[in-house]
N, CA and C of each residue as an Amber inpcrd file, in Angstrom:
protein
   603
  67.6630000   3.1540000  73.9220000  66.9790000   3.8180000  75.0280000
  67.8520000   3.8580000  76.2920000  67.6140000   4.5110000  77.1650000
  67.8460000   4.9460000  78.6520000  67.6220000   3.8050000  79.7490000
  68.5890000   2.8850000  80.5140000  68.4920000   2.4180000  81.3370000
  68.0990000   3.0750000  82.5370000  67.0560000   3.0630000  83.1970000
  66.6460000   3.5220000  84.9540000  66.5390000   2.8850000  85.7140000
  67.5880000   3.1870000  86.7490000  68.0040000   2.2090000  88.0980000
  66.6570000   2.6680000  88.8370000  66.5900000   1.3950000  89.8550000
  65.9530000   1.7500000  90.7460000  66.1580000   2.9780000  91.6360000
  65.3690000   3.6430000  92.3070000  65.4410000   4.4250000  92.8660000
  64.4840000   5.1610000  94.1700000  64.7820000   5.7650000  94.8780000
  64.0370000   6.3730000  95.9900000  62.8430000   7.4680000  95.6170000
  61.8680000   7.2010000  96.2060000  60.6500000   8.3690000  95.7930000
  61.3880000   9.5330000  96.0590000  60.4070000  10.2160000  94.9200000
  61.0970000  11.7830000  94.7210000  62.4980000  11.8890000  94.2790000
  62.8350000  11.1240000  94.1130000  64.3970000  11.7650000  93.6350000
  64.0140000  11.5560000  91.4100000  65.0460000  13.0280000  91.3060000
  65.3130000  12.5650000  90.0580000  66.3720000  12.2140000  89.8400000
  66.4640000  11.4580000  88.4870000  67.6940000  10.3480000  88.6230000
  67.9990000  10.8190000  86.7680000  69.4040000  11.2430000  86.6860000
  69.8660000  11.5160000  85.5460000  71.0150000  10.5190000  85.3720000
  70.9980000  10.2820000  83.6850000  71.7590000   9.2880000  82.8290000
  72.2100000   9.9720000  81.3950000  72.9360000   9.5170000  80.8900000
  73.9220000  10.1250000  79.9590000  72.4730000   9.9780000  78.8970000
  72.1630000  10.3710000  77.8680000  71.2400000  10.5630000  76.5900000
  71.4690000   9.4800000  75.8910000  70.4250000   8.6700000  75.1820000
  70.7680000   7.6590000  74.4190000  71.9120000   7.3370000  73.5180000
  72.6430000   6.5460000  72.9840000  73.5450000   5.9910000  72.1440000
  73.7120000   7.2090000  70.8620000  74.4480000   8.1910000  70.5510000
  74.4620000   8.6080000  69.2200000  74.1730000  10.2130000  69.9220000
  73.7420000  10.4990000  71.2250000  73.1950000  11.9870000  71.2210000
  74.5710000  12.5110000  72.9140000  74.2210000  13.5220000  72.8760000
  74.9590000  14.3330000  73.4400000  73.8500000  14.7550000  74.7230000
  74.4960000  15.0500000  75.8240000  73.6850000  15.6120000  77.3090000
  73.7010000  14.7230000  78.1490000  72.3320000  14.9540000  78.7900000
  71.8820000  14.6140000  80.0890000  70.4030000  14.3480000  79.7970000
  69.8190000  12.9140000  79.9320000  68.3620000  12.6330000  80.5870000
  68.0400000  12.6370000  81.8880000  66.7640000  13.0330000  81.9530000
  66.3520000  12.9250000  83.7240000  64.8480000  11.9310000  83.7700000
  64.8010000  11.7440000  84.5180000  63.8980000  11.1020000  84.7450000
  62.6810000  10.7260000  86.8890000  62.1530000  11.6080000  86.4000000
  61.5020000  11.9600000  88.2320000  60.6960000  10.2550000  88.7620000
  61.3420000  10.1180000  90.0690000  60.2320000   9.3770000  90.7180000
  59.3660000  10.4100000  91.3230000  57.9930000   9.6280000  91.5420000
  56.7780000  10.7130000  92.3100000  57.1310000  10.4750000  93.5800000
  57.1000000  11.3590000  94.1970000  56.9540000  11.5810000  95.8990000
  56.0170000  10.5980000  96.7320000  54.6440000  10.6180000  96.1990000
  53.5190000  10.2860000  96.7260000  53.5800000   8.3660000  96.4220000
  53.6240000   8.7810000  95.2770000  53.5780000   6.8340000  94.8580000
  54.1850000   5.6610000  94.6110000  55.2900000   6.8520000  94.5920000
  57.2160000   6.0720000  94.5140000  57.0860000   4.9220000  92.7650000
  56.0980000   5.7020000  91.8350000  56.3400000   5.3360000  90.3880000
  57.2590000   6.6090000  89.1810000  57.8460000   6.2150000  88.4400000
  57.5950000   7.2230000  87.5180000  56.8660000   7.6990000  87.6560000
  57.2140000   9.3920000  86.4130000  56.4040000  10.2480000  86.1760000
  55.8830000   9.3600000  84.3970000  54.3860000   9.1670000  84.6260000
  54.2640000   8.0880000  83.1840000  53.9140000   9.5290000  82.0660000
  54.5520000  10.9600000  82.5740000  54.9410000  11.7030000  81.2400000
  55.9650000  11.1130000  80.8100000  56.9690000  10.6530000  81.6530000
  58.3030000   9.4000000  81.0440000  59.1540000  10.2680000  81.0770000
  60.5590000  10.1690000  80.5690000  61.8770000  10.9490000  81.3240000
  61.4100000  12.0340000  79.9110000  62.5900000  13.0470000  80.4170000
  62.8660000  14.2920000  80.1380000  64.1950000  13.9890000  79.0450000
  63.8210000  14.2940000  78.1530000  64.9490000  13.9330000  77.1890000
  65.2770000  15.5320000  76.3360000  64.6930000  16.2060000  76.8730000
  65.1240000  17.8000000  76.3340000  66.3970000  17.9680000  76.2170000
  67.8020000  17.7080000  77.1260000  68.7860000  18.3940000  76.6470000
  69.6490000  17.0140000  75.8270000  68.9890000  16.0570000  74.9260000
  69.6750000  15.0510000  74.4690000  69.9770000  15.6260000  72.7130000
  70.5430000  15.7180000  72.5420000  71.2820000  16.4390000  70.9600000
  72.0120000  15.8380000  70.2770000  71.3330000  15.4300000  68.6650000
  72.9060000  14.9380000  67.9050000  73.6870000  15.7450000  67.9250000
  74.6390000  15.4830000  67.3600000  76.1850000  16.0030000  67.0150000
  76.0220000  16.8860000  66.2520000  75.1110000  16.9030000  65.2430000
  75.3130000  17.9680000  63.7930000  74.4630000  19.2010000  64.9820000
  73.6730000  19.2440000  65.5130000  73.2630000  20.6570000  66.5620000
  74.6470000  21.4760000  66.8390000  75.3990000  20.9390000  67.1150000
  76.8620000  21.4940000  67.5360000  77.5830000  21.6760000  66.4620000
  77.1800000  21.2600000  65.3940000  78.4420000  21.6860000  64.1410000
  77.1190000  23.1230000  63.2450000  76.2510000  22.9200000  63.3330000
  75.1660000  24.0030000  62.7450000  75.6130000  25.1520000  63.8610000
  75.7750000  24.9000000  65.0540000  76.3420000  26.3990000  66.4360000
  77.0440000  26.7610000  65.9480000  78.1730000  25.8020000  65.1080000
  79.6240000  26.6210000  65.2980000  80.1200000  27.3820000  63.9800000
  79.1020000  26.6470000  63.0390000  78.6930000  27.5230000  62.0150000
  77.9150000  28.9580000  61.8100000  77.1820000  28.8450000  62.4250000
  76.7240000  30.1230000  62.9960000  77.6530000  31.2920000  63.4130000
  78.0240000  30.5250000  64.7110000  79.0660000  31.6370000  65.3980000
  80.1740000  32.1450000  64.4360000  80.4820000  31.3460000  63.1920000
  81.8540000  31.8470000  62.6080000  81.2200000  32.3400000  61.3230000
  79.7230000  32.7560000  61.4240000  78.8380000  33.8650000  60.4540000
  78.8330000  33.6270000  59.2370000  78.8400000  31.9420000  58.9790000
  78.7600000  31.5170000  57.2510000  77.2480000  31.9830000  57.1290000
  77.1400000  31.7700000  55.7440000  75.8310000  32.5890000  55.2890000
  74.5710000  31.6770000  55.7070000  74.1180000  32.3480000  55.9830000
  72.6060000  32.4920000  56.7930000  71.8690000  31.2230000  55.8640000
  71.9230000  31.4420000  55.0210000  70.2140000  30.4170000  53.4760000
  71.0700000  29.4500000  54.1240000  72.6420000  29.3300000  53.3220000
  73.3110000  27.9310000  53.3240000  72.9370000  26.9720000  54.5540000
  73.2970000  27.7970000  55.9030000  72.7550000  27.3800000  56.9490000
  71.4230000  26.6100000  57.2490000  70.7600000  27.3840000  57.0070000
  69.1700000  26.7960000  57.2800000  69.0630000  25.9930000  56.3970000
  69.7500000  26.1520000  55.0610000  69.4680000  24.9730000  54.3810000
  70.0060000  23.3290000  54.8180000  70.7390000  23.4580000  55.3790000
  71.6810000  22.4210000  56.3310000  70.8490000  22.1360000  56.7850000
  70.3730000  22.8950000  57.8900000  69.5190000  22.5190000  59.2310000
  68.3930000  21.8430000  58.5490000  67.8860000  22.4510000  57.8040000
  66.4320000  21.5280000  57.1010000  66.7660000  19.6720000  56.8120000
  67.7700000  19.8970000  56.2140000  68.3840000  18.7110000  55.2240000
  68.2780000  17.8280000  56.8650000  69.1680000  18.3780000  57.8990000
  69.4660000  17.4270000  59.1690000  68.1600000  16.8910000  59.8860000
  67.2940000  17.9780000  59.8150000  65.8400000  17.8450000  60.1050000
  64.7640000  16.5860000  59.4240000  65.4180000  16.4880000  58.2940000
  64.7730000  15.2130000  57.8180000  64.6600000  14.1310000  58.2990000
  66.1600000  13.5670000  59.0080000  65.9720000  12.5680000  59.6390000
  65.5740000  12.0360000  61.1100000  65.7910000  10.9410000  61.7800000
  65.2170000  10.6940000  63.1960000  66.1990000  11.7360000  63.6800000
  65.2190000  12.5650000  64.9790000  65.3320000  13.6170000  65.4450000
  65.1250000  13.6410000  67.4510000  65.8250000  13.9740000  68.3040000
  65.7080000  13.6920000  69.1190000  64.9700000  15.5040000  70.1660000
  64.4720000  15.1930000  71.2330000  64.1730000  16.2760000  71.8090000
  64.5990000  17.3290000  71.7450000  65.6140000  16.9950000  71.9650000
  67.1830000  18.2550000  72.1750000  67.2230000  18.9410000  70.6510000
  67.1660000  17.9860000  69.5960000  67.1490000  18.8460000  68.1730000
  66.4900000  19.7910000  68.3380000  64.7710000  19.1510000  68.4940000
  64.0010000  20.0510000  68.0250000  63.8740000  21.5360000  69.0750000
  64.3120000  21.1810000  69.7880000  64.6770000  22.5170000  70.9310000
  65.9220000  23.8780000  70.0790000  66.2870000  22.7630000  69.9300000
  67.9420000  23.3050000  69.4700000  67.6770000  24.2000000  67.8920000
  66.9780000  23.1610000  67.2190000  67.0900000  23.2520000  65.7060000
  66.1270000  24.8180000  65.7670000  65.3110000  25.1490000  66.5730000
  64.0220000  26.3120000  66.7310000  64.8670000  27.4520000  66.8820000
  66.1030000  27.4920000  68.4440000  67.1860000  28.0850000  68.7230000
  68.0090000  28.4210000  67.8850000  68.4950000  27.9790000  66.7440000
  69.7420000  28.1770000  65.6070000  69.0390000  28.7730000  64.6060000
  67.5340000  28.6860000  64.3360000  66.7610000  29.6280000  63.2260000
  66.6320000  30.6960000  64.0550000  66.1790000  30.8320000  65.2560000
  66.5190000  32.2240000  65.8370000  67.8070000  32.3320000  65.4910000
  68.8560000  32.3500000  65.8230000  70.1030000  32.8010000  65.6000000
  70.4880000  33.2580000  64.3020000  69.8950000  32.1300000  63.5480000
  70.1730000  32.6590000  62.0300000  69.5660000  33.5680000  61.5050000
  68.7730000  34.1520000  61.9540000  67.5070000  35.2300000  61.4070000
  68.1890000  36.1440000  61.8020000  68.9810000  36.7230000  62.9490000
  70.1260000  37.8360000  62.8890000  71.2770000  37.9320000  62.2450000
  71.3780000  36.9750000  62.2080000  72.6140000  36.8240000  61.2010000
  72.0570000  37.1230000  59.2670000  71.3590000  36.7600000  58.9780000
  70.7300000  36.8590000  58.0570000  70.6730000  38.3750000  58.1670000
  69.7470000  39.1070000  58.6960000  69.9230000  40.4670000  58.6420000
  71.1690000  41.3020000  58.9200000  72.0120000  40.5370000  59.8280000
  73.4090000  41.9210000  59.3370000  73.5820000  41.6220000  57.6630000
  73.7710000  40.0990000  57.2550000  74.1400000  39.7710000  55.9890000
  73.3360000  40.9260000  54.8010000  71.8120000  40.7870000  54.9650000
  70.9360000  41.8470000  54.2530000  71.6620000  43.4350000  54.3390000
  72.1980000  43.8520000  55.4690000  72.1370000  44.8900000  55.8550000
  73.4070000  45.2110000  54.7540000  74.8040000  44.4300000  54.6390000
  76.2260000  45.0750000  53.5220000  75.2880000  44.5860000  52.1670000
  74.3280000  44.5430000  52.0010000  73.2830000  44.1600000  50.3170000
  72.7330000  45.3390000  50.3950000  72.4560000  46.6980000  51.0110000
  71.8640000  47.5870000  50.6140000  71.9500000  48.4570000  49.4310000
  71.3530000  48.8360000  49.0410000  71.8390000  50.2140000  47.7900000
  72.3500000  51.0510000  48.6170000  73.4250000  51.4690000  47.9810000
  74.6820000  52.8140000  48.3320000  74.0600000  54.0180000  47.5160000
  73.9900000  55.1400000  47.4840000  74.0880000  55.9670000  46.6770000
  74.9310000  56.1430000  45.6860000  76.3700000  56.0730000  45.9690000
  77.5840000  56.5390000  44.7510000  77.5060000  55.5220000  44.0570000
  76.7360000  54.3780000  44.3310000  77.3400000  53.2400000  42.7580000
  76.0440000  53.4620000  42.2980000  76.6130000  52.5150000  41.4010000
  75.8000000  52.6830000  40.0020000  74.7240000  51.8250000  40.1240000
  73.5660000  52.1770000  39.6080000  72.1860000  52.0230000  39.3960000
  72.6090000  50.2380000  39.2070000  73.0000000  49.9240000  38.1280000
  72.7100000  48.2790000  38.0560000  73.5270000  47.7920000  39.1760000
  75.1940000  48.2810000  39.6470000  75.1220000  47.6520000  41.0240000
  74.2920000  47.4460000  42.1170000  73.5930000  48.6040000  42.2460000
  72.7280000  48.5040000  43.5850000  71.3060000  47.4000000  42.9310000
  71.0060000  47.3230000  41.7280000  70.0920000  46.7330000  41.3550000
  70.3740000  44.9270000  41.7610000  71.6710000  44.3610000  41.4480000
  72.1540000  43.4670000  41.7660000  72.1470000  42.8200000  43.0290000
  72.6260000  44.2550000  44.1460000  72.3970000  43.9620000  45.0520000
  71.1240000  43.9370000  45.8870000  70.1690000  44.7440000  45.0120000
  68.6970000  44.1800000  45.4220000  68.1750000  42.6830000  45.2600000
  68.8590000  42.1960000  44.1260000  68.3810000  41.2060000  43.5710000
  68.9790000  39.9660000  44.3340000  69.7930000  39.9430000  44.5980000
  70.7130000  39.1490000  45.6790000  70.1240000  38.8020000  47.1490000
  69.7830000  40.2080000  47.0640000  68.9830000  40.4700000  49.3210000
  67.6260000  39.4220000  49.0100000  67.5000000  39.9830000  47.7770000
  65.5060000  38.8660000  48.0020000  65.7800000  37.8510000  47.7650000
  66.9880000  37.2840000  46.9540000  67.3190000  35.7540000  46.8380000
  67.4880000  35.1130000  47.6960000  68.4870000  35.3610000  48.6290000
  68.8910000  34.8800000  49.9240000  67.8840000  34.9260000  51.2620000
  66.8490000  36.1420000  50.7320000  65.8890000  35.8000000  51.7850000
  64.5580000  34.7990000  51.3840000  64.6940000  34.5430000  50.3340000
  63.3590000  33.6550000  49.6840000  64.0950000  31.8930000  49.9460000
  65.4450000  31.8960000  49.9210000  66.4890000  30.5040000  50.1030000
  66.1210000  30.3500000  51.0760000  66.3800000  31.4070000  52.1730000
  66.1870000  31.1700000  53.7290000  64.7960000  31.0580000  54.4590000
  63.8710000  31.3610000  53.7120000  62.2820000  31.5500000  54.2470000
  62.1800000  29.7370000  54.0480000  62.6680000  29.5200000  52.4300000
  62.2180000  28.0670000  52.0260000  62.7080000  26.9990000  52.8860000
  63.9790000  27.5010000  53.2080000  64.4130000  26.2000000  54.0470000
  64.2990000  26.0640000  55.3260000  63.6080000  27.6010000  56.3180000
  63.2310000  27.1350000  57.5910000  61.8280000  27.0000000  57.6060000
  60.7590000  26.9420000  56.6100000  59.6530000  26.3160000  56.6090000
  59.7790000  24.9520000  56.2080000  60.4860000  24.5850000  55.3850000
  61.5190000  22.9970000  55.2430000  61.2210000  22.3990000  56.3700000
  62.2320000  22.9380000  57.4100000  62.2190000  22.7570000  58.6630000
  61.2420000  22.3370000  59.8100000  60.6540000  23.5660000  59.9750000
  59.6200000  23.2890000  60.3810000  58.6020000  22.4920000  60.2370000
  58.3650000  22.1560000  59.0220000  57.8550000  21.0240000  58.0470000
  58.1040000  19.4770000  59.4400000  59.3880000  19.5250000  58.9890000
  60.0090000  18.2150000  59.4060000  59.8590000  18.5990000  60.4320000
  60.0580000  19.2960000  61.8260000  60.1600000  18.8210000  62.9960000
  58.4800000  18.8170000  64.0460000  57.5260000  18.8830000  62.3950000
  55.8050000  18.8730000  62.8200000  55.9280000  17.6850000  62.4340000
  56.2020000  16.7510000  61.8310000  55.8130000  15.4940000  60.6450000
  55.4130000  14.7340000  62.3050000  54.5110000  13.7430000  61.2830000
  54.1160000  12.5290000  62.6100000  55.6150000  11.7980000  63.5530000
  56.2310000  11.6230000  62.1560000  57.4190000  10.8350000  63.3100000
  58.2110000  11.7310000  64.0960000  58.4400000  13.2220000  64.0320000
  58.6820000  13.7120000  65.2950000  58.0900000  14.6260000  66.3420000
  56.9580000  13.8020000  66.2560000  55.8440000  13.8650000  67.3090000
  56.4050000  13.8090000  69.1990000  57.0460000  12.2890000  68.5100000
  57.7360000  11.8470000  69.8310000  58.8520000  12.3560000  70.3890000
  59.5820000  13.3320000  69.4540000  60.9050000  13.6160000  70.3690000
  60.0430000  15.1540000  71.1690000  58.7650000  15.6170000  70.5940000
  58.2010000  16.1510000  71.4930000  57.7480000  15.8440000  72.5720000
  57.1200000  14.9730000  72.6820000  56.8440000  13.7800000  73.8030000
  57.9480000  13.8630000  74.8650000  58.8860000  13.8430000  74.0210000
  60.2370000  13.7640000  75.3330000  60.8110000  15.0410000  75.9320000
  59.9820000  15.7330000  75.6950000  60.5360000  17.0440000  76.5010000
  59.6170000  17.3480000  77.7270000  60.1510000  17.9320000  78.0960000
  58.9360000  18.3720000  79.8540000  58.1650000  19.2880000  79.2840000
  57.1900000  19.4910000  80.0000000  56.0180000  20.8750000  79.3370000
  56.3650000  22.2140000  79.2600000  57.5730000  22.7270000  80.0890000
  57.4950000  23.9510000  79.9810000  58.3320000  24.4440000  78.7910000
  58.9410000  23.2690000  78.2280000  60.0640000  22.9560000  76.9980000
  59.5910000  23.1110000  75.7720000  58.0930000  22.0100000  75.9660000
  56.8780000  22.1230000  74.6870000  56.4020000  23.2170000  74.5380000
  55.7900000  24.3040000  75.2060000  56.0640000  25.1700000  75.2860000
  56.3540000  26.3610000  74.7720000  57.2710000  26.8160000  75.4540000
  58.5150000  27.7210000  75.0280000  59.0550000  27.3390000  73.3290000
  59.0700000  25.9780000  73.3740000  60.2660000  25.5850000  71.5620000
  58.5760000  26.0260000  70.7080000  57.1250000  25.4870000  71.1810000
  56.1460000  25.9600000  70.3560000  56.1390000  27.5730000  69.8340000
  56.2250000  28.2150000  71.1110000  56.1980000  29.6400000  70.7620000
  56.6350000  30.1810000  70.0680000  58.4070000  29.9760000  70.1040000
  59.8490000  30.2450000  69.5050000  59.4750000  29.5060000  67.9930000
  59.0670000  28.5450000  67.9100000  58.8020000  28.2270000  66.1410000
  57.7870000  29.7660000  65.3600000  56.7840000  29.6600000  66.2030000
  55.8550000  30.5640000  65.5760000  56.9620000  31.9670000  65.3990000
  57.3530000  32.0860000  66.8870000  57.7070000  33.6510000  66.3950000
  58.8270000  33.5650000  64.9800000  59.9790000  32.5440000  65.1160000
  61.0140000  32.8230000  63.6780000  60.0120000  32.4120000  62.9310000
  58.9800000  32.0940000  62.5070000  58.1830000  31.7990000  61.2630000
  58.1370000  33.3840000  60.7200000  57.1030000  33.9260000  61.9690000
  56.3970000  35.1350000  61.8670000  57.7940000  36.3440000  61.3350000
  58.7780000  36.2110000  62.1620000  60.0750000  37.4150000  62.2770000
  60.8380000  37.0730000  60.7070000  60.1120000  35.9050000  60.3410000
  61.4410000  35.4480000  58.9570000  60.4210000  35.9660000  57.8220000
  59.0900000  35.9330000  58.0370000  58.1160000  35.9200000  56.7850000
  58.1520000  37.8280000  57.1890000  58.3340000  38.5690000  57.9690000
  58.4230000  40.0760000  58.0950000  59.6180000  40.7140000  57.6620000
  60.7920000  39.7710000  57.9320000  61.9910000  39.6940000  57.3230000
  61.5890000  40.0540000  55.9960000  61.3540000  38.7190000  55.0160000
  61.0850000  38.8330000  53.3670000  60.8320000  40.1250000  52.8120000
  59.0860000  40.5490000  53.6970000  58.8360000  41.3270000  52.9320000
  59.2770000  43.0280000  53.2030000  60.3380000  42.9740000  53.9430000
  60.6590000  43.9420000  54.0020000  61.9200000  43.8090000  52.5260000
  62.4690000  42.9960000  52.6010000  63.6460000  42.4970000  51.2980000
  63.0690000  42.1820000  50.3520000  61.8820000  42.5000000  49.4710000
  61.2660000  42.0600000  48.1540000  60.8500000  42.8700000  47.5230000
  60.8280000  43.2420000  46.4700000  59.9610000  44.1270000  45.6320000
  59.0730000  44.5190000  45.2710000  58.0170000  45.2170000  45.6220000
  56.9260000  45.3490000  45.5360000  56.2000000  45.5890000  44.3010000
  54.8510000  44.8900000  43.9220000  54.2270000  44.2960000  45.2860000
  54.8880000  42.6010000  44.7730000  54.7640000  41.9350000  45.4730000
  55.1210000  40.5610000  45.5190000  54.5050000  39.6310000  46.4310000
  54.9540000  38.6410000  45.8440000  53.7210000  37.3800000  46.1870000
  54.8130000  36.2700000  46.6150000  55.1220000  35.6030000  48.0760000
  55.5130000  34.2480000  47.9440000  54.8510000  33.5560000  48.3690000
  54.7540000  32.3050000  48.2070000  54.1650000  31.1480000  49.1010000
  55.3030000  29.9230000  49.4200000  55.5560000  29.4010000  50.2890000
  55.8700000  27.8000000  50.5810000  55.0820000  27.2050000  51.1130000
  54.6730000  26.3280000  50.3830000  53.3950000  25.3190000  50.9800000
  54.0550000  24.2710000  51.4740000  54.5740000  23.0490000  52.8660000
  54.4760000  21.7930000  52.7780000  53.1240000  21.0490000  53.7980000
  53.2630000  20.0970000  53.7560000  52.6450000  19.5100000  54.4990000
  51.9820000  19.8150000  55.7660000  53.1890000  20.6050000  56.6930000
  52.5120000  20.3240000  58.0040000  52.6830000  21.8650000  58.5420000
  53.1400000  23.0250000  57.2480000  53.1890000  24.4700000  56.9560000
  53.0100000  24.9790000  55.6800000  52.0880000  26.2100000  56.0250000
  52.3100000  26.7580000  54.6130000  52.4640000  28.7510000  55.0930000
  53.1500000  29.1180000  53.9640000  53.3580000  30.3280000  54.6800000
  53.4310000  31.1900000  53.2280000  52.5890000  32.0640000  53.6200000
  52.5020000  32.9400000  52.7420000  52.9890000  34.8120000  52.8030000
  53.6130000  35.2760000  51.9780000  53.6430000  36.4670000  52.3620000
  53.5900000  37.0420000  51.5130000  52.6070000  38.3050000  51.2070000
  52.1900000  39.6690000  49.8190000  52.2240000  40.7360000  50.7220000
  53.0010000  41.5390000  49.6140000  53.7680000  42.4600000  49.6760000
  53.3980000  44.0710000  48.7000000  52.2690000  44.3590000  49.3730000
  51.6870000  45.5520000  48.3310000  52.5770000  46.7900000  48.3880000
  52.0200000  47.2650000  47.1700000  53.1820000  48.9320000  46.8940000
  52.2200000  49.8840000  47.5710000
C-alpha cells in the first residue's frame, strides 16, 4: 500500500502507485475538516506492466483474438484500478483493429468460390475467439475480488470505464453478427456475463 504524509487541508497529495504498478496515486485532504476523503485515495492511473506490453502490441497491429486473448488471461489475476481502466481502453482499441483485420478477410470477386469461402470461414473464427475472450474479460474484471480496484478509482472514472465496458460488449457482439452466417446462434455464458447474439436470414 501507499504511504500518506501528513498534510495541509485541501491539498491533494500524490505518491508513486503501490510496489509492482506504474503512475501516480492521489489522495485529497477535505477543506472543511482537514480528514481524508474516506472514498480513500485515487488509485486510477496505477497500472501493471503487462497494460503497457498489451499497448504496444496493439499499436504494432498483432492480431486482434490473440490479443484479447492475452488481456483475458492477464485479467485473471490481482488487478489494480489502472488495469481495469486500461484493460476496457485496449478492447476498445482492439475492436478496430479487429475490423480492419475482418475487412483484408472479405470475399473478392475474381477468386474462387472455396477461397472466398475460407475466407468467410476464418472472419467468423476470429470474431467468435475475440467475442470469447473479451467477455473472458469482462468476466474477470466484474468477479468479487476486483470489486476493489473499482473502489480505487474516483467516480467520474467508475463511470466512464462502466459505460466503455457496456459499449465494447455491445460494438463487439454487433461486430459478430455482422461476420457470421446466417442465421446463427452464439452464446458465452460466465459468471458475472453472459452474451448472446442470433443472427436471422
Amino acid at each position: 500500500r501507499v504511504q500518506w504524509p501528513a498534510t495541509q487541508q485541501g491539498m491533494l497529495v500524490e505518491r508513486p502507485c503501490p510496489k509492482g504498478t506504474r503512475g501516480i496515486a492521489s489522495f485529497q485532504c477535505l477543506p472543511a475538516l482537514g480528514l481524508w476523503n474516506p472514498r480513500g485515495p485515487d488509485l486510477s492511473n496505477c497500472t501493471s506492466p503487462w497494460v503497457n506490453q498489451v499497448a504496444q502490441k496493439i499499436k504494432s497491429g498483432e492480431n486482434a483474438a490473440n490479443i484479447a486473448s492475452e488481456l483475458a488471461r492477464h485479467t485473471r489475476g490481482s488487478i489494480y484500478a489502472g488495469d481495469v481502466s486500461s484493460s476496457v481502453k485496449l478492447m476498445e482499441q482492439l475492436l478496430d483493429i479487429l475490423d480492419a483485420q475482418l475487412q483484408a478477410l472479405r470475399p473478392i470477386e475474381r477468386e474462387s468460390a472455396g477461397k472466398n469461402y475460407n475466407k468467410m470461414h476464418k472472419r467468423e473464427r476470429t470474431c467468435k475467439d475475440y467475442i470469447k475472450a473479451v467477455v473472458e474479460t469482462v468476466d474477470n474484471l466484474l468477479r468479487p475480488e476486483a470489486l476493489e480496484s473499482w473502489k480505487d478509482m474516483n467516480a467520474t472514472e467508475q463511470v466512464h470505464t462502466a459505460t466503455m465496458l457496456l459499449d465494447v460488449l455491445e460494438e463487439g457482439a454487433f461486430l459478430l453478427a455482422d461476420n457470421v452466417r446466417e442465421p446463427a446462434r452464439f452464446l458465452a455464458a460466465k459468471q458475472n456475463v453472459v452474451l448472446e447474439v442470433t443472427v436471422l436470414n
